[in-house]
Short mmCIF file of C-alpha atoms in Angstrom, two decimals:
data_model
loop_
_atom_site.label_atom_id
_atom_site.label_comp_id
_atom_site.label_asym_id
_atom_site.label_seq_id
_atom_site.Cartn_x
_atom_site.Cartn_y
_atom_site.Cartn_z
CA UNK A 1 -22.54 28.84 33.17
CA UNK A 2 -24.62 25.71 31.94
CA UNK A 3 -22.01 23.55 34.48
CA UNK A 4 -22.80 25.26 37.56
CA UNK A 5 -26.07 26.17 36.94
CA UNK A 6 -27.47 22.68 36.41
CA UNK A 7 -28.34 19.46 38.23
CA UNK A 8 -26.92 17.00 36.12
CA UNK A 9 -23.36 17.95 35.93
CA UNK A 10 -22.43 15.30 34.04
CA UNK A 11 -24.66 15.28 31.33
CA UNK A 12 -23.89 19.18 31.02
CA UNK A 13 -20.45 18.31 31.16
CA UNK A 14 -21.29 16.07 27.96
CA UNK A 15 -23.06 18.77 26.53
CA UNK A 16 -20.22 21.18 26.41
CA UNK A 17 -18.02 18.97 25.21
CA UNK A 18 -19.87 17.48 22.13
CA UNK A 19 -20.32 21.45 21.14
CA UNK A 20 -16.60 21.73 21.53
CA UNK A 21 -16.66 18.82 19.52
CA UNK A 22 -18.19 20.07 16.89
CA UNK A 23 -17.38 23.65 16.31
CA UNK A 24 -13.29 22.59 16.93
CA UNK A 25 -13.17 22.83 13.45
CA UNK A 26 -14.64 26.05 12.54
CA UNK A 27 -13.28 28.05 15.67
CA UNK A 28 -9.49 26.68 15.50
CA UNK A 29 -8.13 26.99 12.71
CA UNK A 30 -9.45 30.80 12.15
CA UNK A 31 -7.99 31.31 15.34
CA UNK A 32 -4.61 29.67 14.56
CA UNK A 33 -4.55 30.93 11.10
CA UNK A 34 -4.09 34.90 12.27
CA UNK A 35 -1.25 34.07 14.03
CA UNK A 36 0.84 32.59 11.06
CA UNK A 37 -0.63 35.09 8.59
CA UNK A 38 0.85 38.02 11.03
CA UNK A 39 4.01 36.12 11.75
CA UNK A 40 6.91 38.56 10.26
CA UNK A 41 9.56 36.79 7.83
CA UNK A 42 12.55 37.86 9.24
CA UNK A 43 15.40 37.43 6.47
CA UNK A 44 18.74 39.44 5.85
CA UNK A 45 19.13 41.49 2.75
CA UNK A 46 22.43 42.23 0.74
CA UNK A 47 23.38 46.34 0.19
CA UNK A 48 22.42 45.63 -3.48
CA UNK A 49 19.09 44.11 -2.87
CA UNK A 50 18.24 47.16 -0.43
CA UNK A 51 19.42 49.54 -2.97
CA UNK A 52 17.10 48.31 -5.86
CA UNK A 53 14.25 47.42 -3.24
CA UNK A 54 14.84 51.51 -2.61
CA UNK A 55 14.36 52.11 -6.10
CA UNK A 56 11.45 50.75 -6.18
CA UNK A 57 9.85 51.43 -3.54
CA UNK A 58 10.53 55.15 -4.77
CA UNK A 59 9.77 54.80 -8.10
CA UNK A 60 6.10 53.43 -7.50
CA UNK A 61 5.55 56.40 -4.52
CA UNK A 62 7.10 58.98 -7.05
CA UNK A 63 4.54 57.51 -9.61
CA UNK A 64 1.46 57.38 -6.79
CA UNK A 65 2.07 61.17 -6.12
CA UNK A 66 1.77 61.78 -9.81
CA UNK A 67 -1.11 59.96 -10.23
CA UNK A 68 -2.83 61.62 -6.54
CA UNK A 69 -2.25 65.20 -8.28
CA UNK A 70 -4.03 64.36 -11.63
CA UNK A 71 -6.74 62.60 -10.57
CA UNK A 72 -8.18 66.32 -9.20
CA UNK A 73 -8.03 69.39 -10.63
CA UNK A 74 -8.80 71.46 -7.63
CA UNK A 75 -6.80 69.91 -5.34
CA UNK A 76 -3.90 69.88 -7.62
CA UNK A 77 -4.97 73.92 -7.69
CA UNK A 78 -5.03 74.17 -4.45
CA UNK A 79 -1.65 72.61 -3.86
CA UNK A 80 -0.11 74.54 -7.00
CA UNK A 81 -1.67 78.04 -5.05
CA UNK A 82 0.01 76.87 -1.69
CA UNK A 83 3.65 75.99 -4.05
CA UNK A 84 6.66 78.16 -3.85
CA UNK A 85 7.89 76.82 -7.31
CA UNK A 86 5.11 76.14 -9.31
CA UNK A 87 6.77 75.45 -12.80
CA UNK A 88 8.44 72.89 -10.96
CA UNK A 89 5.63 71.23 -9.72
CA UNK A 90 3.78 71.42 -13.22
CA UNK A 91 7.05 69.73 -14.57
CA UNK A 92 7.18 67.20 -11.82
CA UNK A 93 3.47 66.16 -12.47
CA UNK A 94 3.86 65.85 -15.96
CA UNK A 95 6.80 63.44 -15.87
CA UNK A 96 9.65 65.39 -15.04
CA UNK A 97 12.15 64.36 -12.09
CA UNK A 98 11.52 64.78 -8.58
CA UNK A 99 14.83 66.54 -7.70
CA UNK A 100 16.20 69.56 -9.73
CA UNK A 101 19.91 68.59 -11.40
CA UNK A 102 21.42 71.03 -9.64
CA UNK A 103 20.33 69.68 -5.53
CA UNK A 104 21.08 66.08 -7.02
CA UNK A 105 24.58 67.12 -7.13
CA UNK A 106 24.77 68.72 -4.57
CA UNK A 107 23.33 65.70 -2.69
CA UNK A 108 25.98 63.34 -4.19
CA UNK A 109 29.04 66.05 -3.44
CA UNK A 110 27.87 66.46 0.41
CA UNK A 111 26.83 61.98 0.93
CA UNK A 112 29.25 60.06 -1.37
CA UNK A 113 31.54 59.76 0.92
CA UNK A 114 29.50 58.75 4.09
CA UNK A 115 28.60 55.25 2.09
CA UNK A 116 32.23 54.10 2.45
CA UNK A 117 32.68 54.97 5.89
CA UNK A 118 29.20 53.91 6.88
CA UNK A 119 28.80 50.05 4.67
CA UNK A 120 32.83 48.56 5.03
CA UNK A 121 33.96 45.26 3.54
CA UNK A 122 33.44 42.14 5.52
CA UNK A 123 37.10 42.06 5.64
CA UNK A 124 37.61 45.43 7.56
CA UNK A 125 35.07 44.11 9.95
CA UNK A 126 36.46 40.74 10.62
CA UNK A 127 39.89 42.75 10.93
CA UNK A 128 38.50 44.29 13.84
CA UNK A 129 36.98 41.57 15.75
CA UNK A 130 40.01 39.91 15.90
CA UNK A 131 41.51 42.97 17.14
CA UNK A 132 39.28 42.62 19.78
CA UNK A 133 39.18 39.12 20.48
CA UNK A 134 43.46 39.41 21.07
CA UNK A 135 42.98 42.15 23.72
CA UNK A 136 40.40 40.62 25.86
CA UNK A 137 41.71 38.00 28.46
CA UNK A 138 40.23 35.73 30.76
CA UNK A 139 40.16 38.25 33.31
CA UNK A 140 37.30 39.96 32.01
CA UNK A 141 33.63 39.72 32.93
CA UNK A 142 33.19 35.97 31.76
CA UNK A 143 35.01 33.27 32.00
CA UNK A 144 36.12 30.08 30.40
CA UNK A 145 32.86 27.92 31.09
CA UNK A 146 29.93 31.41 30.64
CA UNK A 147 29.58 32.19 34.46
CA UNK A 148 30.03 35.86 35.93
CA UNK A 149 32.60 36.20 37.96
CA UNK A 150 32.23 36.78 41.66
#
């Protein structure tokens, strides 16, 4: 606005660009800096790593919840009122585990097999590709040098 608004263009041209100047260093790098402190790390985890970051993860919101339903007595009434079992919930909030025995066996009876089927060796997997790599010819959509076929 101070460019096209005044008579001496070039000495408001000057103008602008000395305050540039000078606040480069406070507006930049705040601006810059938001960008790498939102930038996602992108990084492959093992099946074991997953599994204990699991764990974890469940162990501290398993621990939160305990600590949410102490911290008040009339909410943790109010819950306990609203609670089909509430001996289980008294036991869960005073330490006990999360899952009766009984539906954690159940749970392992119905799932342990789907874990095989679902996570396979790299070996089965690099069986397969090859399997796949043998049928396909050069007949199909690409060829030798990466251009469609027309």
């Amino acid at each position: 606005m101070i460019y096209l608004s005044s008579r001496q263009i070039l000495g408001s041209l000057i103008l602008i660009l000395l305050t540039l100047i000078s606040c480069k260093r406070q507006l930049l790098p705040t601006s810059f800096s938001f960008f790498k402190r939102t930038a996602p790390l992108n990084r492959k985890i093992s099946m074991i790593e997953y599994e204990e970051i699991g764990k974890f993860e469940t162990k501290n919101a398993i621990q939160g919840l305990r600590d949410y339903l102490k911290a008040d007595s009339f909410r943790t009434t109010s819950i306990l009122n609203k609670s089909h079992n509430k001996k289980g919930l008294l036991s869960f909030i005073e330490g006990a585990d999360h899952l009766p025995l009984s539906e954690a066996i159940n749970y392992e009876k119905e799932f342990s097999g789907l874990k095989d089927v679902l996570f396979t060796d790299s070996d089965d997997t690099s069986a397969v590709l090859s399997g796949v790599e043998e049928t396909s010819t050069q007949s199909d959509i690409f060829t030798d040098d990466n251009s469609v076929d027309h």
